[in-house]
Coordinates of C-alpha atoms in Angstrom, one line a residue:
Chain A
X877 CA 4.7 109.3 89.4
X878 CA 1.6 109.2 91.6
X879 CA 1.1 112.5 93.5
X880 CA -1.6 113.3 96.0
X881 CA -4.5 115.2 94.5
X882 CA -6.2 118.3 95.7
X883 CA -9.6 118.3 97.6
X884 CA -11.5 118.0 94.3
X885 CA -8.9 116.0 92.6
X886 CA -7.7 118.6 90.1
X887 CA -4.1 119.2 91.0
X888 CA -3.1 119.4 87.4
X889 CA 0.3 118.2 86.5
X890 CA 0.6 116.0 89.5
X891 CA -2.2 113.5 88.8
X892 CA -1.8 109.8 88.7
X893 CA -1.6 108.0 85.4
X894 CA -4.4 105.7 86.4
X895 CA -7.7 107.0 85.1
X896 CA -9.5 105.0 87.8
X897 CA -8.1 107.4 90.4
X898 CA -9.1 110.5 88.5
X899 CA -11.8 113.0 89.7
X900 CA -14.7 113.4 87.4
X901 CA -13.5 117.0 86.7
X902 CA -9.9 116.0 85.7
X903 CA -11.3 113.1 83.6
X904 CA -13.6 115.5 81.8
X905 CA -10.7 117.9 81.2
X906 CA -8.4 115.1 79.8
X907 CA -11.2 113.8 77.5
X908 CA -11.9 117.4 76.3
X909 CA -8.2 118.0 75.7
X910 CA -7.6 114.8 73.7
X911 CA -10.8 115.2 71.8
X912 CA -9.9 118.8 70.9
X913 CA -6.4 117.8 69.7
X914 CA -7.8 114.8 67.8
X915 CA -10.4 116.7 65.9
X916 CA -7.8 119.4 65.3
X917 CA -5.5 116.8 63.7
X918 CA -8.3 115.3 61.6
X919 CA -9.3 118.7 60.2
X920 CA -5.6 119.5 59.7
X921 CA -5.3 116.3 57.7
X922 CA -8.3 117.2 55.5
X923 CA -7.2 120.7 54.9
X924 CA -3.5 120.1 54.3
X925 CA -4.4 117.2 51.9
X926 CA -6.8 119.3 50.0
X927 CA -4.6 122.4 49.9
X928 CA -1.6 120.3 48.8
X929 CA -3.5 119.8 45.4
X930 CA -3.0 123.6 44.8
X931 CA 0.8 123.3 44.6
X932 CA 2.2 123.5 41.1
X933 CA 5.1 121.2 41.7
X934 CA 4.2 117.5 42.3
X935 CA 7.2 117.3 44.7
X936 CA 5.6 120.0 46.9
X937 CA 2.2 118.2 46.7
X938 CA 4.0 115.1 47.9
X939 CA 5.7 116.8 50.8
X940 CA 2.5 118.4 51.9
X941 CA 0.7 115.1 51.6
X942 CA 3.3 113.6 53.8
X943 CA 2.5 116.2 56.4
X944 CA -1.2 115.4 56.1
X945 CA -0.5 111.8 56.7
X946 CA 1.5 112.6 59.8
X947 CA -1.6 114.5 61.1
X948 CA -3.7 111.5 60.5
X949 CA -1.3 109.3 62.5
X950 CA -1.7 111.8 65.4
X951 CA -5.5 111.6 65.0
X952 CA -5.5 107.8 65.2
X953 CA -3.3 107.9 68.3
X954 CA -5.5 110.4 70.1
X955 CA -8.7 108.6 69.0
X956 CA -7.4 105.3 70.4
X957 CA -6.8 107.0 73.7
X958 CA -10.4 108.3 73.8
X959 CA -11.6 104.8 73.2
X960 CA -9.3 103.5 76.0
X961 CA -10.8 106.0 78.3
X962 CA -14.2 104.5 77.5
X963 CA -15.7 107.4 75.7
X964 CA -17.2 107.5 72.2
X965 CA -14.7 109.4 70.1
X966 CA -17.4 111.0 68.0
X967 CA -19.3 112.2 71.0
X968 CA -16.2 113.6 72.6
X969 CA -15.1 115.4 69.5
X970 CA -18.5 116.9 68.7
X971 CA -18.1 120.1 70.8
X972 CA -14.9 121.0 68.9
X973 CA -16.3 120.6 65.4
X974 CA -17.7 124.1 65.0
X975 CA -14.7 126.1 66.2
X976 CA -12.2 124.0 64.2
X977 CA -14.4 123.8 61.1
X978 CA -14.9 127.6 61.3
X979 CA -11.2 128.2 61.8
X980 CA -10.6 126.4 58.5
X981 CA -13.6 128.0 56.7
X982 CA -12.2 131.4 57.7
X983 CA -8.6 130.6 56.7
X984 CA -9.1 128.9 53.3
X985 CA -5.9 129.7 51.4
X986 CA -6.4 131.5 48.1
X987 CA -3.3 129.9 46.6
X988 CA -0.7 127.2 47.2
X989 CA 1.7 129.6 49.0
X990 CA -0.9 130.6 51.5
X991 CA -1.6 126.9 51.9
X992 CA 2.1 126.1 52.5
X993 CA 2.4 129.0 55.1
X994 CA -0.7 127.8 56.8
X995 CA 0.6 124.2 57.0
X996 CA 4.0 125.5 58.3
X997 CA 2.5 127.9 60.9
X998 CA 0.0 125.3 62.0
X999 CA 2.5 122.6 62.4
X1000 CA 4.8 124.8 64.4
X1001 CA 2.2 126.3 66.7
X1002 CA 0.9 122.8 67.1
X1003 CA 4.1 121.4 68.4
X1004 CA 4.6 124.4 70.7
X1005 CA 1.1 124.0 72.1
X1006 CA 1.5 120.3 72.7
X1007 CA 4.7 120.8 74.6
X1008 CA 3.0 123.4 76.8
X1009 CA 0.1 121.1 77.4
X1010 CA 2.4 118.3 78.3
X1011 CA 3.4 120.2 81.5
X1012 CA -0.2 120.3 82.7
X1013 CA -1.3 116.7 82.6
X1014 CA -0.7 113.3 84.2
X1015 CA 2.3 111.2 83.1
X1016 CA 0.4 108.8 80.8
X1017 CA -1.4 111.7 79.0
X1018 CA 1.9 113.6 78.8
X1019 CA 3.5 110.6 77.2
X1020 CA 0.8 110.5 74.5
X1021 CA 1.1 114.2 73.9
X1022 CA 4.9 114.0 73.6
X1023 CA 4.6 111.0 71.3
X1024 CA 2.5 113.0 68.9
X1025 CA 5.0 115.9 69.2
X1026 CA 7.9 113.8 68.0
X1027 CA 6.1 113.3 64.8
X1028 CA 5.7 117.0 64.0
X1029 CA 8.3 119.0 62.1
X1030 CA 7.4 117.8 58.6
X1031 CA 7.0 121.4 57.4
X1032 CA 10.6 122.5 57.3
X1033 CA 10.7 122.3 53.5
X1034 CA 8.3 125.2 53.4
X1035 CA 10.9 127.7 54.6
X1036 CA 13.1 127.2 51.5
X1037 CA 10.1 127.2 49.1
X1038 CA 8.6 130.4 50.5
X1039 CA 12.0 132.2 50.4
X1040 CA 12.5 131.1 46.8
X1041 CA 9.1 132.6 45.9
X1042 CA 9.9 135.9 47.7
X1043 CA 13.2 136.1 45.8
X1044 CA 11.3 135.8 42.5
X1045 CA 8.6 138.3 43.5
X1046 CA 9.2 140.4 46.7
X1047 CA 5.6 141.6 46.8
X1048 CA 4.7 138.1 48.0
X1049 CA 6.3 138.8 51.4
X1050 CA 3.8 141.5 52.3
X1051 CA 0.8 139.4 51.4
X1052 CA 2.0 136.4 53.2
X1053 CA 2.9 138.4 56.3
X1054 CA -0.7 139.6 56.5
X1055 CA -1.9 136.1 55.9
X1056 CA 0.3 134.9 58.9
X1057 CA -1.4 137.5 61.1
X1058 CA -4.8 136.4 60.0
X1059 CA -4.1 132.8 60.8
X1060 CA -3.0 133.6 64.3
X1061 CA -5.8 136.0 64.9
X1062 CA -8.4 133.5 63.7
X1063 CA -6.8 130.7 65.8
X1064 CA -6.9 132.9 68.9
X1065 CA -10.5 133.8 68.4
X1066 CA -11.6 130.2 68.0
X1067 CA -9.4 129.2 71.0
X1068 CA -11.2 131.8 73.0
X1069 CA -14.5 130.4 72.0
X1070 CA -13.4 126.9 73.0
X1071 CA -12.2 128.2 76.4
X1072 CA -15.5 130.0 77.0
X1073 CA -17.6 127.0 76.1
X1074 CA -15.6 124.2 77.7
X1075 CA -15.1 124.8 81.4
X1076 CA -13.2 121.5 82.1
X1077 CA -10.7 122.3 79.4
X1078 CA -10.1 125.9 80.5
X1079 CA -9.8 124.8 84.1
X1080 CA -6.9 122.6 83.0
X1081 CA -5.1 125.7 81.7
X1082 CA -6.0 128.3 84.3
X1083 CA -6.8 126.2 87.3
X1084 CA -10.0 126.7 89.2
X1085 CA -11.0 128.3 92.5
X1086 CA -8.9 126.8 95.2
X1087 CA -6.9 124.9 92.7
X1088 CA -3.2 125.3 92.2
X1089 CA -3.0 124.4 88.5
X1090 CA -1.8 127.1 86.3
X1091 CA -3.0 130.6 86.9
X1092 CA -4.1 133.3 84.5
X1093 CA -0.7 134.9 84.6
X1094 CA 0.9 131.7 83.5
X1095 CA -1.6 131.4 80.6
X1096 CA -0.6 134.9 79.6
X1097 CA 3.1 133.8 79.7
X1098 CA 2.2 130.7 77.6
X1099 CA 0.5 132.8 75.0
X1100 CA 3.5 135.1 75.0
X1101 CA 5.8 132.2 74.4
X1102 CA 3.6 130.9 71.6
X1103 CA 3.6 134.3 70.0
X1104 CA 7.3 134.9 70.3
X1105 CA 8.0 131.5 68.7
X1106 CA 5.6 132.4 65.9
X1107 CA 7.3 135.7 65.3
X1108 CA 10.7 134.0 65.1
X1109 CA 9.4 131.5 62.6
X1110 CA 7.7 134.1 60.4
X1111 CA 11.1 135.9 60.3
X1112 CA 12.7 132.6 59.3
X1113 CA 10.3 132.6 56.3
X1114 CA 11.4 136.1 55.4
X1115 CA 8.1 137.6 56.6
X1116 CA 7.3 140.4 59.1
X1117 CA 5.1 138.8 61.8
Chain B
X420 CA 11.7 84.8 34.5
X421 CA 13.7 86.3 31.7
X422 CA 12.1 85.8 28.3
X423 CA 13.4 86.6 24.9
X424 CA 12.0 89.9 23.6
X425 CA 10.5 90.6 20.2
X426 CA 12.3 92.3 17.3
X427 CA 11.7 95.8 18.7
X428 CA 11.8 94.6 22.3
X429 CA 8.1 95.0 23.1
X430 CA 6.9 91.6 23.8
X431 CA 4.7 92.7 26.6
X432 CA 4.2 90.4 29.5
X433 CA 7.4 88.4 28.8
X434 CA 9.9 91.2 29.4
X435 CA 12.9 90.7 31.7
X436 CA 12.8 92.4 35.1
X437 CA 16.1 94.1 34.4
X438 CA 15.5 97.7 33.1
X439 CA 19.0 97.6 31.4
X440 CA 17.6 95.0 28.9
X441 CA 14.5 97.0 28.1
X442 CA 13.9 98.5 24.7
X443 CA 13.3 102.3 24.7
X444 CA 9.7 101.7 23.8
X445 CA 9.0 99.3 26.6
X446 CA 10.8 101.5 29.0
X447 CA 8.7 104.5 28.0
X448 CA 5.6 102.4 28.4
X449 CA 6.5 101.4 32.0
X450 CA 7.5 104.9 33.0
X451 CA 4.2 106.2 31.6
X452 CA 2.2 103.4 33.3
X453 CA 3.8 104.0 36.7
X454 CA 3.6 107.8 36.4
X455 CA 0.0 107.6 35.5
X456 CA -0.8 105.3 38.4
X457 CA 1.3 107.5 40.8
X458 CA -0.4 110.7 39.9
X459 CA -3.8 108.9 40.0
X460 CA -3.0 107.8 43.6
X461 CA -1.8 111.3 44.6
X462 CA -5.0 113.0 43.2
X463 CA -7.1 110.2 44.9
X464 CA -5.4 111.0 48.1
X465 CA -6.1 114.8 47.8
X466 CA -9.7 114.2 46.8
X467 CA -10.7 111.5 49.3
X468 CA -9.1 113.4 52.1
X469 CA -10.9 116.6 51.2
X470 CA -14.3 114.8 50.5
X471 CA -13.9 113.0 53.8
X472 CA -14.5 116.3 55.6
X473 CA -18.1 116.3 54.2
X474 CA -19.1 113.2 56.2
X475 CA -21.3 114.1 59.1
X476 CA -20.0 111.3 61.3
X477 CA -16.4 111.6 62.5
X478 CA -16.1 107.8 62.3
X479 CA -16.8 108.0 58.6
X480 CA -14.4 110.9 58.2
X481 CA -11.8 108.7 59.9
X482 CA -12.5 105.7 57.7
X483 CA -12.3 107.8 54.5
X484 CA -9.1 109.4 55.8
X485 CA -7.6 105.9 56.3
X486 CA -8.4 105.2 52.6
X487 CA -6.7 108.4 51.6
X488 CA -3.6 107.5 53.6
X489 CA -3.5 104.1 51.8
X490 CA -3.6 106.0 48.4
X491 CA -0.6 108.1 49.6
X492 CA 1.3 104.9 50.5
X493 CA 0.7 103.7 46.9
X494 CA 1.9 107.0 45.6
X495 CA 5.1 106.9 47.5
X496 CA 5.8 103.3 46.3
X497 CA 5.2 104.2 42.7
X498 CA 7.2 107.5 42.9
X499 CA 10.1 105.5 44.4
X500 CA 10.1 103.2 41.4
X501 CA 10.1 106.2 39.0
X502 CA 13.2 107.5 40.8
X503 CA 14.8 104.0 40.7
X504 CA 14.2 104.0 36.9
X505 CA 16.2 107.2 36.8
X506 CA 13.4 109.6 35.8
X507 CA 12.3 112.7 37.5
X508 CA 8.9 111.8 39.0
X509 CA 7.5 115.3 38.4
X510 CA 8.4 115.2 34.7
X511 CA 7.1 111.7 34.3
X512 CA 3.8 112.6 35.9
X513 CA 3.3 115.9 34.1
X514 CA 1.4 114.5 31.1
X515 CA -1.2 112.9 33.3
X516 CA -2.1 116.0 35.4
X517 CA -4.6 117.4 33.0
X518 CA -6.7 114.2 32.5
X519 CA -6.7 113.3 36.1
X520 CA -7.3 116.8 37.4
X521 CA -10.1 117.2 35.0
X522 CA -11.6 113.8 36.0
X523 CA -11.8 115.1 39.6
X524 CA -13.0 118.6 38.6
X525 CA -15.8 117.0 36.6
X526 CA -16.7 114.6 39.4
X527 CA -16.7 116.8 42.5
X528 CA -19.2 115.2 44.9
X529 CA -22.1 117.5 45.9
X530 CA -22.4 115.7 49.3
X531 CA -20.7 113.1 51.5
X532 CA -22.7 110.2 50.1
X533 CA -21.5 111.0 46.6
X534 CA -18.0 111.3 48.0
X535 CA -18.3 107.9 49.7
X536 CA -19.6 106.2 46.5
X537 CA -16.8 107.8 44.5
X538 CA -14.2 106.6 46.9
X539 CA -15.7 103.1 46.9
X540 CA -16.1 102.9 43.1
X541 CA -12.6 104.3 42.5
X542 CA -11.0 102.0 45.0
X543 CA -12.6 99.0 43.4
X544 CA -12.0 99.9 39.8
X545 CA -8.5 100.8 40.8
X546 CA -7.7 97.3 42.2
X547 CA -9.4 95.6 39.1
X548 CA -7.3 97.8 36.8
X549 CA -4.1 97.1 38.6
X550 CA -4.7 93.4 38.4
X551 CA -5.3 93.6 34.7
X552 CA -2.2 95.6 34.2
X553 CA -0.1 93.2 36.2
X554 CA -0.6 90.6 33.4
X555 CA 0.9 92.9 30.8
X556 CA 4.3 93.8 32.3
X557 CA 7.6 92.4 33.3
X558 CA 7.9 90.5 36.7
X559 CA 9.4 93.4 38.7
X560 CA 6.8 95.9 37.5
X561 CA 4.2 93.3 38.2
X562 CA 5.4 92.8 41.7
X563 CA 5.1 96.5 42.4
X564 CA 1.6 96.7 40.9
X565 CA 0.5 93.7 42.9
X566 CA 2.0 95.1 46.1
X567 CA -0.1 98.2 45.7
X568 CA -3.1 96.0 45.0
X569 CA -2.8 94.3 48.3
X570 CA -3.3 97.6 50.1
X571 CA -6.6 98.3 48.4
X572 CA -10.0 97.3 49.8
X573 CA -10.2 100.0 52.5
X574 CA -13.6 101.0 51.2
X575 CA -15.8 98.1 52.2
X576 CA -17.4 100.1 55.0
X577 CA -19.0 102.2 52.4
X578 CA -21.4 99.4 51.5
X579 CA -23.1 99.4 54.8
X580 CA -23.3 103.1 55.1
X581 CA -24.9 103.6 51.7
X582 CA -27.4 100.9 52.3
X583 CA -28.3 102.5 55.6
X584 CA -28.9 105.8 53.9
X585 CA -31.1 104.2 51.2
X586 CA -33.1 102.5 53.9
X587 CA -33.8 105.9 55.4
X588 CA -34.5 107.7 52.1
X589 CA -35.0 105.4 49.1
X590 CA -34.8 108.4 46.7
X591 CA -31.1 108.4 47.4
X592 CA -30.7 105.2 45.4
X593 CA -31.7 106.8 42.1
X594 CA -29.4 109.8 42.5
X595 CA -26.4 107.7 43.5
X596 CA -27.0 105.3 40.6
X597 CA -26.8 108.2 38.2
X598 CA -23.7 109.4 40.0
X599 CA -22.1 106.0 39.6
X600 CA -22.7 106.1 35.9
X601 CA -21.3 109.6 35.6
X602 CA -18.1 108.5 37.4
X603 CA -17.5 105.7 35.0
X604 CA -18.4 107.7 32.0
X605 CA -16.0 110.5 33.0
X606 CA -13.3 107.9 33.8
X607 CA -13.6 106.3 30.4
X608 CA -13.5 109.6 28.6
X609 CA -10.3 110.7 30.4
X610 CA -8.8 107.2 29.9
X611 CA -9.5 107.6 26.2
X612 CA -7.7 110.9 26.1
X613 CA -4.7 109.4 27.9
X614 CA -4.7 106.5 25.4
X615 CA -4.8 108.9 22.5
X616 CA -2.1 111.1 23.8
X617 CA 0.3 108.5 25.1
X618 CA 1.4 106.1 22.4
X619 CA 3.8 104.1 24.6
X620 CA 1.2 103.5 27.2
X621 CA -1.6 102.4 24.8
X622 CA 0.9 100.2 22.9
X623 CA 1.3 98.3 26.2
X624 CA -2.4 97.6 26.2
X625 CA -3.1 96.9 22.6
X626 CA 0.2 95.9 21.3
X627 CA 1.7 97.5 18.2
X628 CA 2.1 96.5 14.5
X629 CA 4.0 93.1 14.4
X630 CA 3.8 92.9 18.2
X631 CA 2.1 90.1 20.0
X632 CA 1.1 92.0 23.1
X633 CA -2.5 92.3 23.8
X634 CA -4.8 93.0 20.9
X635 CA -7.8 95.3 20.6
X636 CA -10.2 92.5 21.2
X637 CA -8.5 91.7 24.5
X638 CA -8.7 95.4 25.5
X639 CA -12.5 95.1 24.8
X640 CA -12.7 92.1 27.0
X641 CA -10.8 93.9 29.7
X642 CA -13.2 96.8 29.6
X643 CA -16.1 94.3 29.7
X644 CA -14.6 92.7 32.8
X645 CA -14.1 96.1 34.5
X646 CA -17.7 97.1 33.7
X647 CA -19.2 93.8 34.9
X648 CA -17.4 94.1 38.2
X649 CA -18.5 97.6 38.5
X650 CA -22.1 96.6 37.9
X651 CA -21.9 93.9 40.5
X652 CA -20.5 96.3 43.0
X653 CA -23.2 98.9 42.3
X654 CA -25.7 96.2 43.0
X655 CA -24.0 95.4 46.2
X656 CA -24.5 99.1 47.2
X657 CA -28.2 98.7 46.4
X658 CA -27.9 100.7 43.2
X659 CA -28.8 100.1 39.6
X660 CA -25.6 100.4 37.5

């Protein structure tokens, strides 16, 4: 699928798969996107792996560790693509270290249940976000993003475990509901920082002057979809979102 | 290779591969051994994954994360064997949680270099120990232990990185040499606790009354070999052991 590109080459969603034909701006946007996702996966790997150690049952530790390993697989796929695009993965990921490290620093779980809910919410918002992003990029980038998507969904076991704990101690529900809100609030605030600092990446989402792309209203609708899905999932956990 | 077993069935190293023929004592020893290795791998996974986040270079984070993922593969192999033997992996691993958790609590790295050295030393002593153990068990258990062994050796990159840091700041060498000694000291003290608390497992190493097995002198020689190899590796890192 090779579509004609706009005057400055950033007709998002209709770009050619061939990086040689990309405008500098679209190329910068794709590198930013993949680097952001890659470092996000790497930090998710570290955090889920570490938080898994908090679980009292070894079976839960193992299930969380499996999730972490999936995040690492995503990281390696994304890092390979950065190398294929001829950029140094370390350099490309550098701008995203602070926002992602701060997200995790501000959302360090105080116990294993918070760790489980964080892994579950993160996994689910991750797959939703990847699917949204897939609509905005060229076919080869889309294929990569969807390939990563297929390997999400390792967090379903969390639903049963959280509901079990709420059955034993109903007070847990209120605390975890607050925790879910804090996770989303912190994610939005770091996402805002990324959008503010990385022009290329935010142009990919909102389009630029004279660019079709996606407009601000569409970004609003995307956030609404992400939030609705989050609410639905928190309810599945037995929590008010 | 099916060998006749001793009067109480614990002729270590010459047992049949068929668990149905095992004495209760040998069976308990194998379950203990595999459970100990499995929980060791799971905690190594958690710790290396978490410590990897300390590395300033994303490339080093990635390399450490790859090591952690290898530990998780080992864990799943070992856990499967526990299930094949008809024991609940969680129950089998439970006795080893305290010594292994305490080992990690007492050896939390204060920076990424300590984390790297710990991963390297642990990986290397791990593979040495697995090879020693392989000589003491029946063929099918040996095959499993050697299969895990083949997947070690992901830590070689640490050598170059540590030597680079010592070149930049020679003071680092003294601190890391002390750190290496602390790691081994703590490992020995937790191993001693395990040996004291788990009769079946220590009988596998030292043999019992009237049992050929391995004798105490052989255990001493094994520890000497492990220590010599450790010293050689510390020297390879540019550190006095």
